[in-house]
N, CA, C and O atoms as a DFTB+ gen file, in Angstrom:
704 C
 N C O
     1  1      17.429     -29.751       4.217
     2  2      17.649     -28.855       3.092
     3  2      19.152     -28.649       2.922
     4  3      19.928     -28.210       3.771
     5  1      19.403     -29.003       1.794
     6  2      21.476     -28.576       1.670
     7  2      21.540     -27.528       2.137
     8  3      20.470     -27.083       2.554
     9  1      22.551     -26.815       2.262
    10  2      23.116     -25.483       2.785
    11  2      23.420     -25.053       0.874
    12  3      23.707     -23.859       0.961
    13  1      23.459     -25.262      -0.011
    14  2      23.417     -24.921      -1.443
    15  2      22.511     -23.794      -1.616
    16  3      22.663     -22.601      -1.881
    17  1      21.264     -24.755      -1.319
    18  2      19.768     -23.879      -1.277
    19  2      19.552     -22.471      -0.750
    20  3      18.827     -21.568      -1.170
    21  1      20.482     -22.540       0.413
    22  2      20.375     -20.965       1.169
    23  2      21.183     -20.249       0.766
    24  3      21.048     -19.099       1.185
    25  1      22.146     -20.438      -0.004
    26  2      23.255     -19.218      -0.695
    27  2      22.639     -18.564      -1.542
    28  3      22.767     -18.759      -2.751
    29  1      21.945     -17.765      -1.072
    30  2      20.984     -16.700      -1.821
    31  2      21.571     -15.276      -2.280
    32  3      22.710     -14.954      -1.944
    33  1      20.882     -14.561      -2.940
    34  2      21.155     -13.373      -2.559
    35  2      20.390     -12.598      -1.363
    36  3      20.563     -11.398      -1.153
    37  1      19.863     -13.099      -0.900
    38  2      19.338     -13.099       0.718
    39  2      20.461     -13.027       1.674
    40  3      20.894     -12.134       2.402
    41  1      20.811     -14.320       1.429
    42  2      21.766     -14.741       2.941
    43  2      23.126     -14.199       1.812
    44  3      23.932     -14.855       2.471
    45  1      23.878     -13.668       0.874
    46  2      24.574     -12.805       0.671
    47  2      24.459     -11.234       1.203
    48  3      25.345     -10.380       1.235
    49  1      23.405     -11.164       1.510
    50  2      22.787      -9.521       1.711
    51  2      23.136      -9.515       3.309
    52  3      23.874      -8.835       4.023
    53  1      22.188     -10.674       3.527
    54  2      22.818     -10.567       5.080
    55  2      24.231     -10.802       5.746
    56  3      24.839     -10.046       6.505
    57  1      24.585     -12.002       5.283
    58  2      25.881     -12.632       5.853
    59  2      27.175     -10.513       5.416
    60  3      28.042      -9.978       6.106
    61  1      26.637     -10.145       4.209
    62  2      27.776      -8.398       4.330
    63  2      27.167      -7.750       5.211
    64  3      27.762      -7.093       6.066
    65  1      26.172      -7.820       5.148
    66  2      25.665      -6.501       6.252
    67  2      26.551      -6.678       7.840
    68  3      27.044      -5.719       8.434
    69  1      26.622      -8.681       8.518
    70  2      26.947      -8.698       9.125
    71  2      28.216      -9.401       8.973
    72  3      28.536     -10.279       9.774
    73  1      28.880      -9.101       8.092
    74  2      30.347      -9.207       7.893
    75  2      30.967     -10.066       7.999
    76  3      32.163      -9.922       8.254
    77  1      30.341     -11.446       7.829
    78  2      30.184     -12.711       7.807
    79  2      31.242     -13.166       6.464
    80  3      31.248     -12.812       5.285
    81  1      32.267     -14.287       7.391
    82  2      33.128     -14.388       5.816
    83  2      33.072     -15.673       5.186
    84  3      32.995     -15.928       3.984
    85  1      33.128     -16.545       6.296
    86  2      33.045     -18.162       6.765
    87  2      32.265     -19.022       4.943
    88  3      31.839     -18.305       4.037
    89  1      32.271     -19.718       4.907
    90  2      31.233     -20.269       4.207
    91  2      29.666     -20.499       4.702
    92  3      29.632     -20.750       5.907
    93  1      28.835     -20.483       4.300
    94  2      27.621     -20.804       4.525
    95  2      27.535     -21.826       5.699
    96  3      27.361     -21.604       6.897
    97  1      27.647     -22.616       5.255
    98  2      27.280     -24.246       6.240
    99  2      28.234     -23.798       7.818
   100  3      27.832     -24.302       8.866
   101  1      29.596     -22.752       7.854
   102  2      30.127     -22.324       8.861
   103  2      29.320     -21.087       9.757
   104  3      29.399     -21.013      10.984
   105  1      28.705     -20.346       9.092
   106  2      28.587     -19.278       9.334
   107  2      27.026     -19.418      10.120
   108  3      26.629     -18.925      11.176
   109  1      26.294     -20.374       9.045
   110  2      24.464     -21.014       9.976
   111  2      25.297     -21.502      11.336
   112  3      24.670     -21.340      12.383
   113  1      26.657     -22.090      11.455
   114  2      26.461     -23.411      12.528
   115  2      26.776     -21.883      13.276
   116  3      25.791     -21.578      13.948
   117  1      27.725     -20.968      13.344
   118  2      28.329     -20.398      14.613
   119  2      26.743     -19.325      14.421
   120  3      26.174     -19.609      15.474
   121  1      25.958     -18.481      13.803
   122  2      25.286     -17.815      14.717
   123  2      23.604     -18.585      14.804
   124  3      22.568     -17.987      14.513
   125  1      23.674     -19.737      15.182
   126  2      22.685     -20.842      15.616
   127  2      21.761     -21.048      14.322
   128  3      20.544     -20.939      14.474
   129  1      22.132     -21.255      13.425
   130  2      21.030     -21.184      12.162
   131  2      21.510     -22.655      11.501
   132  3      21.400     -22.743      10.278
   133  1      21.923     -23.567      12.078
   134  2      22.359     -24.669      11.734
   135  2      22.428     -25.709      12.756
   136  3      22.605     -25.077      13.797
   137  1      22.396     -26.690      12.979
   138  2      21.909     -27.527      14.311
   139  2      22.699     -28.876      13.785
   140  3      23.080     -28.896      12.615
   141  1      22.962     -30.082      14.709
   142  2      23.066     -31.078      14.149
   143  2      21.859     -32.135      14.352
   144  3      21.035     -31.978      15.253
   145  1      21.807     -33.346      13.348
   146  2      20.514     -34.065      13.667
   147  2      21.131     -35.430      14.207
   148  3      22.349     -35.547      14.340
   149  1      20.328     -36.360      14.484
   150  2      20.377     -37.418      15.333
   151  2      21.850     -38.205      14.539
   152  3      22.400     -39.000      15.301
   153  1      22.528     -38.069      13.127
   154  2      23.292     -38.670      12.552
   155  2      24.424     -38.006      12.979
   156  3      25.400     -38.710      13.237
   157  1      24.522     -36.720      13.124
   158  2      25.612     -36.140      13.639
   159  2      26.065     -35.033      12.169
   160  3      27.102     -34.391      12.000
   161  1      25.026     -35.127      11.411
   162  2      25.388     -34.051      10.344
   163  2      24.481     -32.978      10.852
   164  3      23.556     -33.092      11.656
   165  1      25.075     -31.535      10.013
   166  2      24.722     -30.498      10.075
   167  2      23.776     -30.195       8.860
   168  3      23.868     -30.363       7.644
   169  1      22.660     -29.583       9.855
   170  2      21.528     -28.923       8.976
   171  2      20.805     -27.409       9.009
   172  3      20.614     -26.870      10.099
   173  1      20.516     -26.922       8.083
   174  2      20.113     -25.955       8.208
   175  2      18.598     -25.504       9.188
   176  3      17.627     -26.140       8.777
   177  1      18.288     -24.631      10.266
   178  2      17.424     -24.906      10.964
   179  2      16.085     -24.236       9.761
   180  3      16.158     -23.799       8.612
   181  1      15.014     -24.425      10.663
   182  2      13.018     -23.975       9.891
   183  2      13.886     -22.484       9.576
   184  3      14.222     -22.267       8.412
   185  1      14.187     -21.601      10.527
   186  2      14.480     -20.281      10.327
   187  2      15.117     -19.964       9.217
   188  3      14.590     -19.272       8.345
   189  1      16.462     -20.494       9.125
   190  2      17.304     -20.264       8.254
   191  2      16.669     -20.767       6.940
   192  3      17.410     -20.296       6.078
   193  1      15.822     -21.380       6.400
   194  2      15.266     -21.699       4.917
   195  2      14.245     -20.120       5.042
   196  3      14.480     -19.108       4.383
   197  1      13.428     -20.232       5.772
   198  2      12.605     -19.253       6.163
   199  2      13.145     -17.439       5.283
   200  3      12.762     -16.662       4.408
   201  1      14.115     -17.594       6.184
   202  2      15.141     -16.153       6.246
   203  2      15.687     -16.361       4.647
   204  3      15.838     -15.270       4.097
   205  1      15.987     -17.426       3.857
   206  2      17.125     -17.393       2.710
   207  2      16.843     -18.344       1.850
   208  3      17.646     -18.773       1.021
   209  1      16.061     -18.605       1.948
   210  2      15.588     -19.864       0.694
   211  2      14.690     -18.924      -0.242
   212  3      13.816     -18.237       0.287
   213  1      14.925     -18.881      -1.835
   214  2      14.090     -18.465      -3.026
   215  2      12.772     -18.905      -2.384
   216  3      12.187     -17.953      -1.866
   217  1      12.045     -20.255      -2.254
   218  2      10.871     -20.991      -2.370
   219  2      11.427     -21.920      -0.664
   220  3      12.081     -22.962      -0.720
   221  1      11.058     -21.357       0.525
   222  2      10.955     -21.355       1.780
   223  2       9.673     -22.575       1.702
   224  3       9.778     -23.728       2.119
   225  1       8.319     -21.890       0.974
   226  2       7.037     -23.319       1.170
   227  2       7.540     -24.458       0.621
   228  3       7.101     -25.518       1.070
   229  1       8.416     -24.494      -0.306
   230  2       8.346     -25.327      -1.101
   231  2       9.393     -26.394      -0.722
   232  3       9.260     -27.592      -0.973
   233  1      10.618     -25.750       0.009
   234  2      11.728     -26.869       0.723
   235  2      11.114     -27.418       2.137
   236  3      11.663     -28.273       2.832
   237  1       9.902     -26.784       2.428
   238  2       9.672     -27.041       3.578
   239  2       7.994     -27.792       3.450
   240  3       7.258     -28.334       4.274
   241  1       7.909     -27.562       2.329
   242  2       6.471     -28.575       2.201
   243  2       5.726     -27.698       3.216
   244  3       5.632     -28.395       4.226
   245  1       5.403     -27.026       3.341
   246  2       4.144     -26.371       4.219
   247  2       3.846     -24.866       3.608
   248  3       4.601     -24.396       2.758
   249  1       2.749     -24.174       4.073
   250  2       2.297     -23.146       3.885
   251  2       3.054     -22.101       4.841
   252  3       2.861     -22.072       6.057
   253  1       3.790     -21.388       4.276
   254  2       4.206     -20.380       4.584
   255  2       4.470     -18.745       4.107
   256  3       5.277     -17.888       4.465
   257  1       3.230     -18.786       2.995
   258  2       3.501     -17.680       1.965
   259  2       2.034     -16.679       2.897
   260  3       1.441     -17.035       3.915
   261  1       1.774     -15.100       1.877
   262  2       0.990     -14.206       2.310
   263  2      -0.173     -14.697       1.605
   264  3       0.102     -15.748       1.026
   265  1      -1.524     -14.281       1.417
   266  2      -2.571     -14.136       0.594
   267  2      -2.994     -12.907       1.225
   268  3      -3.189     -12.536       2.383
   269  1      -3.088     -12.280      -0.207
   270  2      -3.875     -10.949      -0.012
   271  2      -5.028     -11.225      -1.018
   272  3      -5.054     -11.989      -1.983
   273  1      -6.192     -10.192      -0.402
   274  2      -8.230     -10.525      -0.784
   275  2      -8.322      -9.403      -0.897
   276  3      -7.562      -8.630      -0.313
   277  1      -9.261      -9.029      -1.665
   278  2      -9.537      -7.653      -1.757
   279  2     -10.747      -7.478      -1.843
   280  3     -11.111      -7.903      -2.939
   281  1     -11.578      -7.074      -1.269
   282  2     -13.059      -7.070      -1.484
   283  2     -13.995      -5.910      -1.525
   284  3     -13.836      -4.776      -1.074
   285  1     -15.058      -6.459      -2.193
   286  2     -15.811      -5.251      -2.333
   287  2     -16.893      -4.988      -1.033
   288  3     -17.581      -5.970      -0.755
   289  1     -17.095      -3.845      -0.271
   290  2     -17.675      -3.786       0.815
   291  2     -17.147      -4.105       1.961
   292  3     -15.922      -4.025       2.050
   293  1     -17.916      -4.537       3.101
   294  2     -16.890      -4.357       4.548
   295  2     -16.942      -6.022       5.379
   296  3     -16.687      -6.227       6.565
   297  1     -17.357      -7.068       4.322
   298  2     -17.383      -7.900       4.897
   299  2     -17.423      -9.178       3.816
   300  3     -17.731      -8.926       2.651
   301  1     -17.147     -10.383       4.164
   302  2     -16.854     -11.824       3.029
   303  2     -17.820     -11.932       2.620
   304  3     -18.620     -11.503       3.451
   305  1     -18.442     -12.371       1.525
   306  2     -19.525     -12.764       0.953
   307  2     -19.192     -14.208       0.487
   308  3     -18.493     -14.386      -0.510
   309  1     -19.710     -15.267       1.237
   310  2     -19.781     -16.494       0.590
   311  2     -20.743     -17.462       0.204
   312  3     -21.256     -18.448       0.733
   313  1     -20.854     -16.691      -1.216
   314  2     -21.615     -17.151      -2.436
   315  2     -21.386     -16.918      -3.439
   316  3     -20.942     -15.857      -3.880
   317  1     -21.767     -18.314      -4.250
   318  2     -20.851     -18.139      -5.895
   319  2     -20.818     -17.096      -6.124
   320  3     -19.704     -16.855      -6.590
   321  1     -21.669     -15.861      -6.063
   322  2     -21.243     -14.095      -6.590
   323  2     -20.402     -13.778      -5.795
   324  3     -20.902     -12.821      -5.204
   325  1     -18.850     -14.074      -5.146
   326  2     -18.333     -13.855      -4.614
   327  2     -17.787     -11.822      -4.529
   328  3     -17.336     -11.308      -5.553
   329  1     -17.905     -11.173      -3.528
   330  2     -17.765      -9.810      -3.505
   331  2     -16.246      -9.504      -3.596
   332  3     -15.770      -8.518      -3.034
   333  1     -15.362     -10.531      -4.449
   334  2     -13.933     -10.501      -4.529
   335  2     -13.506      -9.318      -5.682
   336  3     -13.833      -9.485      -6.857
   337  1     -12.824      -8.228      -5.292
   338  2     -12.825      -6.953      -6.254
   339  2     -11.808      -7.717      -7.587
   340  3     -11.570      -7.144      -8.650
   341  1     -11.284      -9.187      -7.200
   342  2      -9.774      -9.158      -7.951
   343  2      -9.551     -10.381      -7.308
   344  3      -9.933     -10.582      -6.155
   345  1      -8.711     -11.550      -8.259
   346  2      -8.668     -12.921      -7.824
   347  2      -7.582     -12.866      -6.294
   348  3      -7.391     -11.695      -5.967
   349  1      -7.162     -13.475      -5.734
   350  2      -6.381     -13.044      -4.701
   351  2      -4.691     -13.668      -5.166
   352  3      -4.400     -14.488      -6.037
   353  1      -3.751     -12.880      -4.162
   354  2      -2.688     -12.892      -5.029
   355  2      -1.925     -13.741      -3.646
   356  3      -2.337     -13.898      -2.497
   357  1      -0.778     -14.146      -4.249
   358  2      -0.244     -15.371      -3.117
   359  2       1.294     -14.635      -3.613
   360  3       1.891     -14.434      -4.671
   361  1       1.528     -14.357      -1.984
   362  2       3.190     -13.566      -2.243
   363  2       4.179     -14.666      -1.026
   364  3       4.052     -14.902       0.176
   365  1       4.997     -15.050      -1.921
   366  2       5.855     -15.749      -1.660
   367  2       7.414     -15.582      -1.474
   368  3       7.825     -14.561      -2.025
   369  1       8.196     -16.183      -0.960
   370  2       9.996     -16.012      -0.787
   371  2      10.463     -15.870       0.504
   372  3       9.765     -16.192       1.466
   373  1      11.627     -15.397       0.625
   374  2      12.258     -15.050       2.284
   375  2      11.448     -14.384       2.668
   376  3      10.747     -13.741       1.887
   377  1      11.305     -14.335       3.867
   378  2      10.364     -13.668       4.656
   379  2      10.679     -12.187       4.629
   380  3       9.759     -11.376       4.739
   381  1      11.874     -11.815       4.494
   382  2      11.701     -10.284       4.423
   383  2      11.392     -10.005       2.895
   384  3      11.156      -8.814       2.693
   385  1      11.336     -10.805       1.774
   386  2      10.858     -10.418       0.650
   387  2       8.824     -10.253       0.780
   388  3       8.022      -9.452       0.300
   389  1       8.717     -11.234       1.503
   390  2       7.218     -11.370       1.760
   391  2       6.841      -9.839       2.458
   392  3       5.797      -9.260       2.160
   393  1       7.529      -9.446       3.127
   394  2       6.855      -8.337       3.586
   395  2       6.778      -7.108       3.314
   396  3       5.824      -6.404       3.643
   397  1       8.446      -6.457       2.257
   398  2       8.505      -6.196       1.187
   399  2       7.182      -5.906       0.259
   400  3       6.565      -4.858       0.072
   401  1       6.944      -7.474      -0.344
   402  2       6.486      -7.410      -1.628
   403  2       4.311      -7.332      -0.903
   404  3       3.366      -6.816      -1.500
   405  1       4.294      -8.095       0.547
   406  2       2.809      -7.870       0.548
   407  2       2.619      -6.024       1.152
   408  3       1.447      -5.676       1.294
   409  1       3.719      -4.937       1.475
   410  2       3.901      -3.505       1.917
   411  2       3.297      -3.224       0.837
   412  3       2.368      -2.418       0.898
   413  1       3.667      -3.813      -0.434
   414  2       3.514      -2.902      -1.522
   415  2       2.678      -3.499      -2.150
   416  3       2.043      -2.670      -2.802
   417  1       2.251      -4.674      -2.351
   418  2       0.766      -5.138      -3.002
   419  2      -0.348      -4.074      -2.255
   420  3      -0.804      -3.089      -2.835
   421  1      -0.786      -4.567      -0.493
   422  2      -1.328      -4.090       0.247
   423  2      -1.706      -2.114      -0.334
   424  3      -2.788      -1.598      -0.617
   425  1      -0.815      -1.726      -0.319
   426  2      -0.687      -0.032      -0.341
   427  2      -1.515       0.346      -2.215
   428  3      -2.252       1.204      -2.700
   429  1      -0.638      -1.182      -2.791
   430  2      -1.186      -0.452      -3.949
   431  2      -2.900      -1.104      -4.109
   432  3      -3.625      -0.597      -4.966
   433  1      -3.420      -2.211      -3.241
   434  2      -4.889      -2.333      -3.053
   435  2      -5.779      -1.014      -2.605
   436  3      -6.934      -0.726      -2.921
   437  1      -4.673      -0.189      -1.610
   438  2      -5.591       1.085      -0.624
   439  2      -5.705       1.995      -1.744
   440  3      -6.799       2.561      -1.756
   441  1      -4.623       2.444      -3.060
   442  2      -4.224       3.626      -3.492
   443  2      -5.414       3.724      -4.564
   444  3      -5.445       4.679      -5.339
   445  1      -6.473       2.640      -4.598
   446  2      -7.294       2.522      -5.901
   447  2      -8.085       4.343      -5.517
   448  3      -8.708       4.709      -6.513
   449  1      -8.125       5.089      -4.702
   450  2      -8.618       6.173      -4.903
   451  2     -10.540       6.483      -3.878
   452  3     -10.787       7.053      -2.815
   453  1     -11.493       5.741      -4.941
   454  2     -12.555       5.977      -4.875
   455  2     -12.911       4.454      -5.506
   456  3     -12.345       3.946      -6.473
   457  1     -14.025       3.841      -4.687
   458  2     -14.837       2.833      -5.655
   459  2     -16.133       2.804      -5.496
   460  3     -16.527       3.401      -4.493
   461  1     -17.087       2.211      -6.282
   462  2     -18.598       2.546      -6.076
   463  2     -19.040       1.485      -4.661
   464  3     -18.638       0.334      -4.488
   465  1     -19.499       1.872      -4.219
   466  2     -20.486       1.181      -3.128
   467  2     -21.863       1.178      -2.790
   468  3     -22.394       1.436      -3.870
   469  1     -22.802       1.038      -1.917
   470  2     -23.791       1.193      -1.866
   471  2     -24.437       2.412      -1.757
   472  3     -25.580       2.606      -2.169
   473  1     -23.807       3.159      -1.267
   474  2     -24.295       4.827      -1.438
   475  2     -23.666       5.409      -2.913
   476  3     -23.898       6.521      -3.387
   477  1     -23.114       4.728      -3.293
   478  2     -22.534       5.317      -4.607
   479  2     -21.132       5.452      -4.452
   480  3     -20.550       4.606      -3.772
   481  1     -20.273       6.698      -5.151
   482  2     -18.826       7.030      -4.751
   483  2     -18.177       6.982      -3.603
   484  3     -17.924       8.016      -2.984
   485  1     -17.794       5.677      -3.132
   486  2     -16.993       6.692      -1.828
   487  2     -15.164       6.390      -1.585
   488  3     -14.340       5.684      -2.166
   489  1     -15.122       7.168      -0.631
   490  2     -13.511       7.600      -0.895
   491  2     -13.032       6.015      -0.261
   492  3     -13.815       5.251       0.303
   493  1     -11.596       5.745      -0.498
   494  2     -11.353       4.298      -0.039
   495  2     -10.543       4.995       0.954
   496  3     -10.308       6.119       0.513
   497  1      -9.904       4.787       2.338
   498  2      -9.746       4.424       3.579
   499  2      -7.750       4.531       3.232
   500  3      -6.951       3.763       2.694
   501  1      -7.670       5.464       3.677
   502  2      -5.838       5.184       4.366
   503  2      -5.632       4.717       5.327
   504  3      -6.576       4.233       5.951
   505  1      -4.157       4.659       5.914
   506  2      -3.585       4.378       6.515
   507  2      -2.291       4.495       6.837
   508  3      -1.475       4.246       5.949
   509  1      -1.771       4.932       8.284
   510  2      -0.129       5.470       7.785
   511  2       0.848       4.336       7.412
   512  3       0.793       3.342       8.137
   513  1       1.404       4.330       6.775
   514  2       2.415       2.969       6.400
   515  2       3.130       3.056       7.098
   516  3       4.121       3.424       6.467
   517  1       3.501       2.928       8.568
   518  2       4.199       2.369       9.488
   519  2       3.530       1.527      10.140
   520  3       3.882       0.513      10.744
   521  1       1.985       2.266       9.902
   522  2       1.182       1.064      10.741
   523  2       0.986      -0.355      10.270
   524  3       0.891      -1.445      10.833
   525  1       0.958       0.147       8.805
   526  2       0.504      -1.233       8.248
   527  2       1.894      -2.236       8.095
   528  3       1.899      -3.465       8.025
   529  1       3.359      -1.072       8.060
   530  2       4.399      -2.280       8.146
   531  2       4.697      -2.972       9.124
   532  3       5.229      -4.073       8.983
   533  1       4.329      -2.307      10.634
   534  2       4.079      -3.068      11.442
   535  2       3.447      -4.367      12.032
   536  3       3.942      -5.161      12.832
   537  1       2.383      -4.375      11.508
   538  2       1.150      -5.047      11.133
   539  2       1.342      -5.789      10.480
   540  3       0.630      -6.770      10.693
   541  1       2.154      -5.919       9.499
   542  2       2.468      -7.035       8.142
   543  2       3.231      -8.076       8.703
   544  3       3.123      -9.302       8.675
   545  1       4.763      -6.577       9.694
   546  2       5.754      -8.001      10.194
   547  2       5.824      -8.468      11.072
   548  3       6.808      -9.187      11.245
   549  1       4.633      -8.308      12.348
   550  2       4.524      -8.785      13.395
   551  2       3.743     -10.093      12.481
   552  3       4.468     -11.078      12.344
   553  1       2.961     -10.147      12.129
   554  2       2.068     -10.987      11.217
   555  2       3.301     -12.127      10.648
   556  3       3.242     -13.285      11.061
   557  1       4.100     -11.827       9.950
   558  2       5.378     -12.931       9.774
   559  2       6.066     -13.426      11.038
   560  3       6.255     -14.602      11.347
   561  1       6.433     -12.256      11.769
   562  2       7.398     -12.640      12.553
   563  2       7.222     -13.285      13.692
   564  3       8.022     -13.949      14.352
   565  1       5.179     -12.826      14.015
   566  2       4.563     -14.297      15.428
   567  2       4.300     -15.001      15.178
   568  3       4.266     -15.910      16.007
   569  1       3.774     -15.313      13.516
   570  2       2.509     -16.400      13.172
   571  2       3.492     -18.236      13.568
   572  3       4.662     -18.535      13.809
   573  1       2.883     -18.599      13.506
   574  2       3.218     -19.972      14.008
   575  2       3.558     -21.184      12.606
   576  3       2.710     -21.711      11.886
   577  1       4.813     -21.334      12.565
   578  2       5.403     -21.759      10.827
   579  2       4.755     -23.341      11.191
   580  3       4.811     -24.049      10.186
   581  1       4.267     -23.921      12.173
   582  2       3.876     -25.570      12.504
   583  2       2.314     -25.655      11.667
   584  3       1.863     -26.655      11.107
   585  1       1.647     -24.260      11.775
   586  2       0.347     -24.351      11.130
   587  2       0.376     -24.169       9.975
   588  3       0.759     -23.147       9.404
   589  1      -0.196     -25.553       9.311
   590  2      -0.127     -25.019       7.903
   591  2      -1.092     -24.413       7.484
   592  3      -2.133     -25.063       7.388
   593  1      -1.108     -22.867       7.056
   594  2      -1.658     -21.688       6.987
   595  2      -0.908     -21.024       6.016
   596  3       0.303     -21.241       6.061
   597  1      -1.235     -20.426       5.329
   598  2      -0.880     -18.863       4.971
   599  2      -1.467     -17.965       6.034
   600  3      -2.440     -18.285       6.717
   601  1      -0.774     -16.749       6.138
   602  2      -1.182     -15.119       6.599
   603  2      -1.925     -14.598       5.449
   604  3      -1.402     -14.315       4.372
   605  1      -3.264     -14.475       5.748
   606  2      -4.507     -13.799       5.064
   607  2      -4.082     -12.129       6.038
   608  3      -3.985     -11.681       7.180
   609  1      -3.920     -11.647       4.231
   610  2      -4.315      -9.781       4.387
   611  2      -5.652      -9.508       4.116
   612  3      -5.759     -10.084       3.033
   613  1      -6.727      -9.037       4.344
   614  2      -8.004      -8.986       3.497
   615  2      -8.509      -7.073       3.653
   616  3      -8.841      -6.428       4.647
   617  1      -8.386      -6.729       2.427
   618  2      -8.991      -5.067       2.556
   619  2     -10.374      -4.887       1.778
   620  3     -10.799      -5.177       0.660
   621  1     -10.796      -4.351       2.768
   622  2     -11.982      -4.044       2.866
   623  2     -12.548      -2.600       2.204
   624  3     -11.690      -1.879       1.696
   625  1     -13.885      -2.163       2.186
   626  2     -14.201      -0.756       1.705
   627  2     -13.669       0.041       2.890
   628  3     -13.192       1.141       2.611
   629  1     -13.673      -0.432       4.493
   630  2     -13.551       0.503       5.553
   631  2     -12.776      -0.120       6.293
   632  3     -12.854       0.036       7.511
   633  1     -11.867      -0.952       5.744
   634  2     -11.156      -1.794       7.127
   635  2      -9.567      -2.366       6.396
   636  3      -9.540      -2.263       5.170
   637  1      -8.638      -2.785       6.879
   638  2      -8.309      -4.184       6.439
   639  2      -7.854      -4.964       7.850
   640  3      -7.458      -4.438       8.890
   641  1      -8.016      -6.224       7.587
   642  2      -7.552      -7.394       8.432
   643  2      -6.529      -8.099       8.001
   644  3      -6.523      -8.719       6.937
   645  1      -5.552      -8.038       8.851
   646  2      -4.531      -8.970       9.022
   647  2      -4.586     -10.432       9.932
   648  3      -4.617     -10.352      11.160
   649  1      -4.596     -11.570       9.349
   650  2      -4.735     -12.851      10.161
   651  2      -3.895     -13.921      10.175
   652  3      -3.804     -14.824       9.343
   653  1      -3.143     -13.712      11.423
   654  2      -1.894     -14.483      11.226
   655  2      -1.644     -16.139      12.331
   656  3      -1.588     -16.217      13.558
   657  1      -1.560     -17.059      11.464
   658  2      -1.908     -18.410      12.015
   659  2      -1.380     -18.923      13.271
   660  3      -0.153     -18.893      13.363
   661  1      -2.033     -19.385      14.254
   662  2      -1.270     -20.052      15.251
   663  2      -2.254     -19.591      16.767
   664  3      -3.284     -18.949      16.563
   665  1      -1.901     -19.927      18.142
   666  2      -2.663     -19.359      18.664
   667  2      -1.620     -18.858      19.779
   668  3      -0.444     -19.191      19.924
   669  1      -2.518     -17.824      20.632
   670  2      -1.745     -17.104      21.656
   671  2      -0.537     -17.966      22.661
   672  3      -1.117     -18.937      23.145
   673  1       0.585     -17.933      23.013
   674  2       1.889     -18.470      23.325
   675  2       1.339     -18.186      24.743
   676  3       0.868     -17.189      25.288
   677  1       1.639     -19.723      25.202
   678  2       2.193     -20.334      26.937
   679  2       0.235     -19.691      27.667
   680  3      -0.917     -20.095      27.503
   681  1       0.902     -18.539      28.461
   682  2       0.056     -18.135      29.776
   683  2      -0.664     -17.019      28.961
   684  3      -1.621     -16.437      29.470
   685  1      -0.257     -16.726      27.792
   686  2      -1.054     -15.424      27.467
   687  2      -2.612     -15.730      26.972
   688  3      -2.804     -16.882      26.584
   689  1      -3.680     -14.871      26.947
   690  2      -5.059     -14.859      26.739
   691  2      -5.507     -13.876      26.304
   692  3      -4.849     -12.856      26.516
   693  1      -6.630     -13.766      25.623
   694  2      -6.956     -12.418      24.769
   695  2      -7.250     -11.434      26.475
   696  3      -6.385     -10.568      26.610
   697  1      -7.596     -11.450      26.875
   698  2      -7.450     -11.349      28.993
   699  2      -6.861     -10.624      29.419
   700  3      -7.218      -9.668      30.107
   701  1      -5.740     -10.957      29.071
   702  2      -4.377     -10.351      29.832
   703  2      -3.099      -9.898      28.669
   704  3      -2.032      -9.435      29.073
C-alpha cells in the first residue's frame, strides 16, 4: 500500500496528538508501522492501513469491517421469514472510526424504547455504555485481521452478542 493512502485525517489526528513532524513514510518507519520487504523498500505494515486508511478492507482485500443484525426476539431465525427487525448495516474505515461509528449504531439499535413481542409490549434491554464500549473494542482490537470475517454485533429482544473472528491465542482455552 503507498504511504499516500495513509495520510489521512486519521494518521493527521494521530501523528499531532503525538507530535509527530517527520513525513509519513518517516514517521511509520521510526515508531514500527513501516517494515522493509524482501526488495529492500519500505512498506506500510497490516496495522498501519488498519489504524489510517479511509477503506482499510479494501487496500487489504479482506474482511475487516463491523456488521451489525438486529433482530426480532432472542434468537436467529433461519428461514426465508427471516426475524431481521432491519436489513443489517456494514460499518467500515480506521478502526477507531469503526468503533466510533458501530458505539453509536449499536446504542441507537438499544434506544428503540419498547417493541412488540410475544407477550405483547415489552421494554427493550439497556446497558451501561462503557460496557458495551468495551465490548466493541476488545472485539476490534483481539479479533484476528488473517480471518476473513467481519465482527458480527447482533441485538437481540434480551441480549446482544458480540462475535469477534479468530480463535483463542497460544496456551489459552475457554479452561483457563
Amino acid at each position: 500500500v503507498p504511504f499516500a493512502l495513509l495520510d489521512t485525517i486519521w494518521w493527521r489526528d494521530y501523528a499531532s496528538g503525538r507530535r509527530l513532524t517527520r513525513p509519513i513514510e518517516e514517521a511509520l518507519r521510526h515508531i514500527g508501522l513501516a517494515r522493509q520487504n524482501a526488495e529492500g523498500a519500505w512498506r506500510p505494515t497490516r496495522a498501519a492501513v488498519l489504524l489510517f486508511a479511509e477503506d482499510p478492507g479494501g487496500l487489504l482485500d479482506a474482511k475487516c469491517n463491523i456488521r451489525l443484525f438486529c433482530y426480532r426476539g432472542d434468537h436467529v431465525e433461519h428461514t426465508p421469514d427471516t426475524n431481521l427487525l432491519r436489513p443489517p448495516r456494514t460499518i467500515s474505515g480506521p478502526l477507531l472510526a469503526q468503533i466510533r461509528d458501530a458505539m453509536s449504531a449499536t446504542l441507537d439499535a438499544l434506544a428503540t424504547g419498547v417493541q412488540v413481542g410475544p407477550l405483547g409490549f415489552e421494554i427493550v434491554q439497556s446497558y451501561p455504555v462503557r460496557v458495551l464500549r468495551e465490548a466493541i473494542t476488545n472485539a476490534v482490537i483481539h479479533r484476528d485481521y488473517r480471518v476473513p470475517a467481519d465482527i458480527h454485533i447482533r441485538v437481540f429482544s434480551n441480549h446482544v452478542e458480540i462475535e469477534s473472528p479468530g480463535l483463542l491465542p497460544s496456551n489459552v482455552t475457554i479452561g483457563n
